[in-house]
Short mmCIF file of C-alpha atoms in Angstrom, two decimals:
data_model
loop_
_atom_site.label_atom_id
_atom_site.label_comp_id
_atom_site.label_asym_id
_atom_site.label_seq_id
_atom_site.Cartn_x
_atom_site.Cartn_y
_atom_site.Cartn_z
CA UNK A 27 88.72 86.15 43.24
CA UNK A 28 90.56 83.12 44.31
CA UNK A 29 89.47 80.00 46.69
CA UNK A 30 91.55 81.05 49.57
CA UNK A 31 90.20 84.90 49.94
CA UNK A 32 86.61 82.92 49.98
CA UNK A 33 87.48 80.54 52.52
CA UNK A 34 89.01 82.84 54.41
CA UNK A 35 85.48 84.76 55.38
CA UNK A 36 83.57 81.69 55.60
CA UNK A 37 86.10 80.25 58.45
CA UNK A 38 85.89 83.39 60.42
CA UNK A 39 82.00 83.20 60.22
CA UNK A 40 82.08 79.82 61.40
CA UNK A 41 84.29 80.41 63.98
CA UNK A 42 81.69 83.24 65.05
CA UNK A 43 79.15 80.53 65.06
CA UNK A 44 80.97 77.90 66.87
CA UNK A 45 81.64 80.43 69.48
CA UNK A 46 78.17 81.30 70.17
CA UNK A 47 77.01 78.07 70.01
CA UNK A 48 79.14 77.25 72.98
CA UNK A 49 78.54 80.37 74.57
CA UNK A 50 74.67 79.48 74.54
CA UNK A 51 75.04 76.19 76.06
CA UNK A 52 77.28 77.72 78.53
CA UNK A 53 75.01 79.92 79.69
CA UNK A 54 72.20 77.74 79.63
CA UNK A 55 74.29 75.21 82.02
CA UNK A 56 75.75 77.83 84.03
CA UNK A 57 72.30 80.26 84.19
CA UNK A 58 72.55 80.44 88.15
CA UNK A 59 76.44 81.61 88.03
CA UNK A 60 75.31 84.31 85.68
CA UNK A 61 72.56 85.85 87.49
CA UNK A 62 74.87 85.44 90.46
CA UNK A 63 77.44 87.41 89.31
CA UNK A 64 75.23 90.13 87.16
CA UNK A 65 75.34 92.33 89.96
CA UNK A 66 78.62 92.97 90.55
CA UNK A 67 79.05 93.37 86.59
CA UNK A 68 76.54 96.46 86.99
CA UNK A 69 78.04 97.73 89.77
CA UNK A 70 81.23 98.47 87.96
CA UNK A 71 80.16 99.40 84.83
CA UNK A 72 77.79 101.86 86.89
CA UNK A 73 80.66 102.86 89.13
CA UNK A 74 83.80 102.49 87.43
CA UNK A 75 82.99 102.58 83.89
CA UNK A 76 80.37 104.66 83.36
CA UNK A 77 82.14 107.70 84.95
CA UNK A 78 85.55 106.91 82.59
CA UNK A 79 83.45 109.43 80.39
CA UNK A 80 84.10 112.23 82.88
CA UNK A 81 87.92 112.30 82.67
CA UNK A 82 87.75 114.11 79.42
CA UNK A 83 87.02 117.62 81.86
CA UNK A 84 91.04 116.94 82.30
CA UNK A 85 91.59 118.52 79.16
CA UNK A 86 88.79 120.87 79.37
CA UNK A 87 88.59 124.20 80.91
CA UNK A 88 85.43 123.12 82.72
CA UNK A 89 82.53 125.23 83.50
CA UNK A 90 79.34 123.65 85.56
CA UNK A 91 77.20 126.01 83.52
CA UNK A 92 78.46 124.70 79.49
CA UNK A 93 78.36 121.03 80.64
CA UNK A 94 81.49 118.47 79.58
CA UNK A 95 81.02 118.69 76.13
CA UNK A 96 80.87 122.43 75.56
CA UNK A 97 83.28 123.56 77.76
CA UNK A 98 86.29 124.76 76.17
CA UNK A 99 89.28 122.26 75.10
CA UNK A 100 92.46 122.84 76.26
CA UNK A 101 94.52 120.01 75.46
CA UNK A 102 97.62 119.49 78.16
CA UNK A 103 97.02 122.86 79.78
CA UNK A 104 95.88 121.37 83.26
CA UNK A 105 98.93 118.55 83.62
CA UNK A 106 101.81 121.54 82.56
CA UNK A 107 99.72 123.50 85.42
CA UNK A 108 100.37 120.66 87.36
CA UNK A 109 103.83 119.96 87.22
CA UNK A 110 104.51 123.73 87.10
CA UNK A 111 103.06 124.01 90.73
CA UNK A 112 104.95 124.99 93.63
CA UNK A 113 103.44 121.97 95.10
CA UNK A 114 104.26 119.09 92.64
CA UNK A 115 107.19 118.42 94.12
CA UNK A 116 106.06 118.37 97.37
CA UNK A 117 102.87 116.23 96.83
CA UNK A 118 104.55 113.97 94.32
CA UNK A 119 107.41 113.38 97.65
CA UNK A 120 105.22 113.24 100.52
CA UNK A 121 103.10 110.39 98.00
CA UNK A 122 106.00 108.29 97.11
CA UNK A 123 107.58 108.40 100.31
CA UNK A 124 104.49 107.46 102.98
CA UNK A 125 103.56 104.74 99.91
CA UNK A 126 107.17 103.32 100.11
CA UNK A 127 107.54 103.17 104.27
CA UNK A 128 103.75 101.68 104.17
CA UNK A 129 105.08 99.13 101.84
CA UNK A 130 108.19 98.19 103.25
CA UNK A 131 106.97 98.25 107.35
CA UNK A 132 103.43 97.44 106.67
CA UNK A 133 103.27 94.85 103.49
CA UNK A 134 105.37 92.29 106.07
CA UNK A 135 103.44 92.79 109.19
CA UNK A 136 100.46 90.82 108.32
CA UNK A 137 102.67 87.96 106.93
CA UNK A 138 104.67 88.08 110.42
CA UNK A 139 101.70 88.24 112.16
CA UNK A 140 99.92 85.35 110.60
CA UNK A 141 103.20 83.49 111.43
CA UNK A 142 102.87 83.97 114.87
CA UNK A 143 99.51 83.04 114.97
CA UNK A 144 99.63 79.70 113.18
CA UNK A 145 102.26 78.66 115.42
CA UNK A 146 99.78 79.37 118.72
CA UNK A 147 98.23 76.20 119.81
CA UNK A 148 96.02 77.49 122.55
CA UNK A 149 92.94 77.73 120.31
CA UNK A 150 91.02 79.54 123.10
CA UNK A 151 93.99 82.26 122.90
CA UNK A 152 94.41 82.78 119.35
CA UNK A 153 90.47 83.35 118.66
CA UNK A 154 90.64 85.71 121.47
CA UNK A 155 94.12 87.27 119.65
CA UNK A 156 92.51 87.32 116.43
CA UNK A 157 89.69 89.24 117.61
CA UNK A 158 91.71 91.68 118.90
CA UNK A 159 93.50 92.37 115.74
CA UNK A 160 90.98 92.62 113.86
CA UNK A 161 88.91 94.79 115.42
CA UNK A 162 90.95 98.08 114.12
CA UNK A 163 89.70 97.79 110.63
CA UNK A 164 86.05 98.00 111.88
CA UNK A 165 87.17 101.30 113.68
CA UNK A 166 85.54 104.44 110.83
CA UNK A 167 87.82 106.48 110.06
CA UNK A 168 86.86 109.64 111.73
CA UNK A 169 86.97 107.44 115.13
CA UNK A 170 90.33 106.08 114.59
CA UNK A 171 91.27 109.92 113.47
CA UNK A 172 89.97 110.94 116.81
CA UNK A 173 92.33 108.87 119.06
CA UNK A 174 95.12 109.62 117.35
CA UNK A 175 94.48 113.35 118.24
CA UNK A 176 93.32 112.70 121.71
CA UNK A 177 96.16 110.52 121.82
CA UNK A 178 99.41 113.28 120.98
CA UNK A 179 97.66 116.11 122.62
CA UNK A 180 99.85 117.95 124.60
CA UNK A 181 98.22 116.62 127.37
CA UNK A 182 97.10 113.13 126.15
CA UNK A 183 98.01 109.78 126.85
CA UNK A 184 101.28 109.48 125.05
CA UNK A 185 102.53 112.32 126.36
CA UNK A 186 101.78 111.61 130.07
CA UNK A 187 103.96 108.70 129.81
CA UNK A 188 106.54 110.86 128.78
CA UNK A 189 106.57 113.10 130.99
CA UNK A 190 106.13 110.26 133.78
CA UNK A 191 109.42 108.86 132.05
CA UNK A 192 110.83 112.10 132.88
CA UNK A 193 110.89 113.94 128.84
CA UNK A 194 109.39 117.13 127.60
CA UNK A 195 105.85 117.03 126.54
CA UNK A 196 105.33 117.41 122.20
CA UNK A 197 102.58 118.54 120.05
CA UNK A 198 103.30 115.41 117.64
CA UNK A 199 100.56 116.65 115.25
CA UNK A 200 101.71 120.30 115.26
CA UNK A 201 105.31 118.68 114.38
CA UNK A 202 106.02 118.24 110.46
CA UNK A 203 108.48 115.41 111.38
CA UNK A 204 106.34 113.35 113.46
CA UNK A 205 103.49 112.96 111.07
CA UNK A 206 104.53 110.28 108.57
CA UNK A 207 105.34 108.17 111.52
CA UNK A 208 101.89 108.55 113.54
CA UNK A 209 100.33 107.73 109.87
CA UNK A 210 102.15 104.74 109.11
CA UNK A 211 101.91 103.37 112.86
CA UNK A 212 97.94 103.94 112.63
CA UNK A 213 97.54 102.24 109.01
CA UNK A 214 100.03 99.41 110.36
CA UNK A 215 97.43 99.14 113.52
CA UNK A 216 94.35 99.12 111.25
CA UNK A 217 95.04 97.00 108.82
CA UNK A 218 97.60 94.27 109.96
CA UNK A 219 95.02 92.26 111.60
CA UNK A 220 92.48 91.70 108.97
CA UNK A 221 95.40 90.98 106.20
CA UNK A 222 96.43 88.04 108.21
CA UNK A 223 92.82 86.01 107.22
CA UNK A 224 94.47 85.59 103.62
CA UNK A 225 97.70 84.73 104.72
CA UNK A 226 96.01 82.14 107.36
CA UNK A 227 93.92 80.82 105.02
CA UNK A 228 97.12 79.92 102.51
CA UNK A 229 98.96 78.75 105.30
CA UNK A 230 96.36 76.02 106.62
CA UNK A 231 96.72 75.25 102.17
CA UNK A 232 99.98 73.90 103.10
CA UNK A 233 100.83 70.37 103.34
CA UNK A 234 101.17 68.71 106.61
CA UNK A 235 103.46 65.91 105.54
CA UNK A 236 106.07 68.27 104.86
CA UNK A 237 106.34 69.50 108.41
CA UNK A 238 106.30 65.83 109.53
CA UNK A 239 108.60 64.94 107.26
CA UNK A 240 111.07 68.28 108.03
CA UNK A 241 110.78 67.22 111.75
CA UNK A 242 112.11 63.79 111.18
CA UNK A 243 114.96 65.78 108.92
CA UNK A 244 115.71 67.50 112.32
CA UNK A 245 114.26 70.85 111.04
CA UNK A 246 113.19 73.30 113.76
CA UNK A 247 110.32 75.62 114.00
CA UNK A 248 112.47 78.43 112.34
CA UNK A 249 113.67 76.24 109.35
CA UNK A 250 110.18 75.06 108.84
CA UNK A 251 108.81 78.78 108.77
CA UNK A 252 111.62 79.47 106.07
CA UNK A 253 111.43 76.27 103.99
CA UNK A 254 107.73 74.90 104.15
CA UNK A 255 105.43 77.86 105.11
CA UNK A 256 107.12 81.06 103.49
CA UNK A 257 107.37 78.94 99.98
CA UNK A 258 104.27 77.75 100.49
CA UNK A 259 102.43 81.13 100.79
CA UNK A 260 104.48 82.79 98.00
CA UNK A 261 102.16 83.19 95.35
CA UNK A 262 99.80 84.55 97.49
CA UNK A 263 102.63 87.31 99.05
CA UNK A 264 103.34 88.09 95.44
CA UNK A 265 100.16 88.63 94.11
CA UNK A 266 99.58 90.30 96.88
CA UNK A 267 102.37 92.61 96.47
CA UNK A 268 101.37 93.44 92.81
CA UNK A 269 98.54 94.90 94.05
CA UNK A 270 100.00 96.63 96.81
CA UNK A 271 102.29 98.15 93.85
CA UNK A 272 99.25 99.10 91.75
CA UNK A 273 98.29 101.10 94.38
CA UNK A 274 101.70 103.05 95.51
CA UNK A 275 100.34 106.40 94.59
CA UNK A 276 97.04 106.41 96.31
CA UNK A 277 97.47 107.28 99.90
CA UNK A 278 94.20 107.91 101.24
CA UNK A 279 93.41 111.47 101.53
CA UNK A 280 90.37 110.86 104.35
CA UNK A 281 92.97 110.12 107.48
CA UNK A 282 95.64 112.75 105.99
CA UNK A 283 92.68 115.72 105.51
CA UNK A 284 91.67 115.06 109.25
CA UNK A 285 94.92 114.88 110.88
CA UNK A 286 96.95 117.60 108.60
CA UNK A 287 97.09 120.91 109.04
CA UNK A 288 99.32 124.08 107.45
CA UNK A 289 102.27 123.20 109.90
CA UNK A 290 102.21 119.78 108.61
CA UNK A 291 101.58 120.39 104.89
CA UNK A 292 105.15 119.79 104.55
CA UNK A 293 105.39 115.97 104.92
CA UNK A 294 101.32 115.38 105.04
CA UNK A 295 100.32 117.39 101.47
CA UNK A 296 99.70 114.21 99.27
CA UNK A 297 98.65 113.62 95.97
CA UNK A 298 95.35 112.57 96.97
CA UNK A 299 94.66 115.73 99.40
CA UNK A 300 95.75 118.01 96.73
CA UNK A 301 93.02 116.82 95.19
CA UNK A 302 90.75 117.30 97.32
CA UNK A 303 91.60 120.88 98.02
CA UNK A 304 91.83 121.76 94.50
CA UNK A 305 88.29 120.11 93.46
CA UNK A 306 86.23 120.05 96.59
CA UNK A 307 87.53 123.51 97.91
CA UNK A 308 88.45 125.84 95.21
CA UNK A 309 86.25 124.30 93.09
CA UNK A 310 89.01 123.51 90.13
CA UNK A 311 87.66 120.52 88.75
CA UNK A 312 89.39 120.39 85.20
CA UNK A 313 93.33 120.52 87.48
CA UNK A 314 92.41 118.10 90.00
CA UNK A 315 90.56 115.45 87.24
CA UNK A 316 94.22 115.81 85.72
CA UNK A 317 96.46 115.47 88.82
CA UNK A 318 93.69 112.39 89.45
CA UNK A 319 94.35 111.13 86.17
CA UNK A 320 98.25 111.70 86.01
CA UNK A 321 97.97 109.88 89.34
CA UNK A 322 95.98 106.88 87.71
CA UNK A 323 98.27 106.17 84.68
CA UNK A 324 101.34 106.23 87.34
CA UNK A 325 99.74 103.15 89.61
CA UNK A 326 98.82 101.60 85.69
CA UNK A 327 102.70 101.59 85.07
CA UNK A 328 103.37 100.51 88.05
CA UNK A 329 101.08 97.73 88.28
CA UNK A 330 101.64 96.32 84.40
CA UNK A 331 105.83 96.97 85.42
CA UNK A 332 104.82 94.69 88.89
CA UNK A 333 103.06 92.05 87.10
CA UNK A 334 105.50 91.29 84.53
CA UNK A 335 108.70 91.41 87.21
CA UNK A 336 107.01 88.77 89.43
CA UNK A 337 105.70 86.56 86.17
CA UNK A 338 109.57 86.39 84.91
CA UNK A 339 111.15 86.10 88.26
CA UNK A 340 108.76 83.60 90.13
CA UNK A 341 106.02 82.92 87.58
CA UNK A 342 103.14 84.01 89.98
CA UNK A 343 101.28 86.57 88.38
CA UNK A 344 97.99 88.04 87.84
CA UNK A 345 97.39 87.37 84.24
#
């Protein structure tokens, strides 16, 4: 045995060493930091780790009775069932397409929003505006799924305007067409108040000399917005946006299962509602842990292909 294959051990073990010396005297100066943040580290190995084990019934044929482990393997069985289904084209749709109009109307409203706000200088005004806008996203969801059915009734408020405007009265929920834009409206309502704190915390980041200094350029309020404040709050739109991506497949299933029904299944059936129906209701566990799983790797892809586009293109990313 030569003096390099001995050396070679004995480096790794002291690297070991070194690395939990440091990692001791870390901890020791840091204790508080630790404990702080211990409970969120249980939380998701508790509730996102921990249940990793249960994806296996994906390729089982699962039965309540055998348990996970002796329930019969089936290998790819459940996906081929999958994309074999009358309905995978019509989930997979309705999912990519209410994902894509949420991202391309509602990813830019907050941003707009927060815009507008931070160039208010009534104080008393803006709180008040704030308020206002934020208060959707406190709404629960069966609430919020309440007005928008008292609000397209037949005879609700909606439609009494247009009739008063001198139109015909619609069932909007009844009509396949109309639902992706009563969806996107309401998540656009919900949401686009509460993601303005981030963007309104990044923009107060910003520099004030540079505005000073673009005024005395001659630079108005609109070539400020473009050339101070949108640059400014980039790497917090693109991160942003990366996660937004990582997410493109998951279109909540709570607002679509209480505003759908079978003359809507058309343009409402999603991914995530399938799901449902095929777990909760028929009791299919092993198909709908696969469409649930088929569904995760897709927002994977998309968030590792998201990550790397905005680290070569801009050099914001999240790792």
């Amino acid at each position: 045995m030569n003096s390099s294959s001995i050396q070679a051990p004995a480096s790794a073990v002291n690297k070991k060493t070194a690395f939990l010396v440091r990692a001791r005297k870390d901890f020791i100066r840091n204790k508080a930091v630790y404990f702080l943040v211990l409970p969120v580290v249980i939380y998701y190995i508790v509730f996102s780790y921990a249940p990793m084990y249960g994806a296996i019934i994906a390729f089982k044929e699962y039965v309540p009775a055998k348990g996970i482990i002796d329930s019969p393997w089936v290998g790819f069985a459940k996906f081929r069932e999958f994309f074999n289904s009358i309905y995978f084209t019509r989930v997979l749709k309705n999912t990519i397409l209410i994902s894509f109009y949420s991202l391309i109307i509602g990813f830019p409203a907050p941003i707009i929003l927060a815009l507008l706000f931070n160039e208010l200088k009534n104080q008393v005004f803006k709180r008040i505006t704030q308020s206002i806008t934020y208060m959707p996203h406190f709404i629960t969801m069966v609430v919020v799924a309440g007005i928008i059915r008292d609000f397209t009734l037949s005879d609700g408020l909606i439609n009494d305007v247009i009739a008063a405007l001198g139109g015909e009265r619609i069932a909007f929920l009844q009509k396949a067409d109309s639902f992706r834009t009563i969806y996107i409206t309401s998540e656009i309502w919900q949401s686009v108040g509460w993601g303005t704190i981030i963007y309104l915390a990044a923009i107060t980041g910003i520099d004030q000399q540079q505005y000073e200094a673009a005024k005395i350029d001659g630079a108005n309020k609109w070539r400020q917005i473009w050339h101070i404040t949108l640059p400014g709050i980039r790497p917090v739109i693109l991160i942003l946006l990366i996660l937004k991506l990582g997410h493109m497949m998951d279109v909540g299933f709570e607002k679509i299962i209480l505003l759908y029904n079978p003359a809507t299944y058309e343009t409402a059936d999603v991914i995530s509602s399938y799901v449902y129906r095929k777990g909760i209701i028929e009791f299919n566990y092993s198909l709908s842990t696969a469409v649930g799983l088929f569904n995760s790797v897709i927002n994977f892809v998309l968030l590792i292909f998201a990550n790397y586009l905005s680290r070569r293109t801009s050099g914001s990313s999240l790792w």
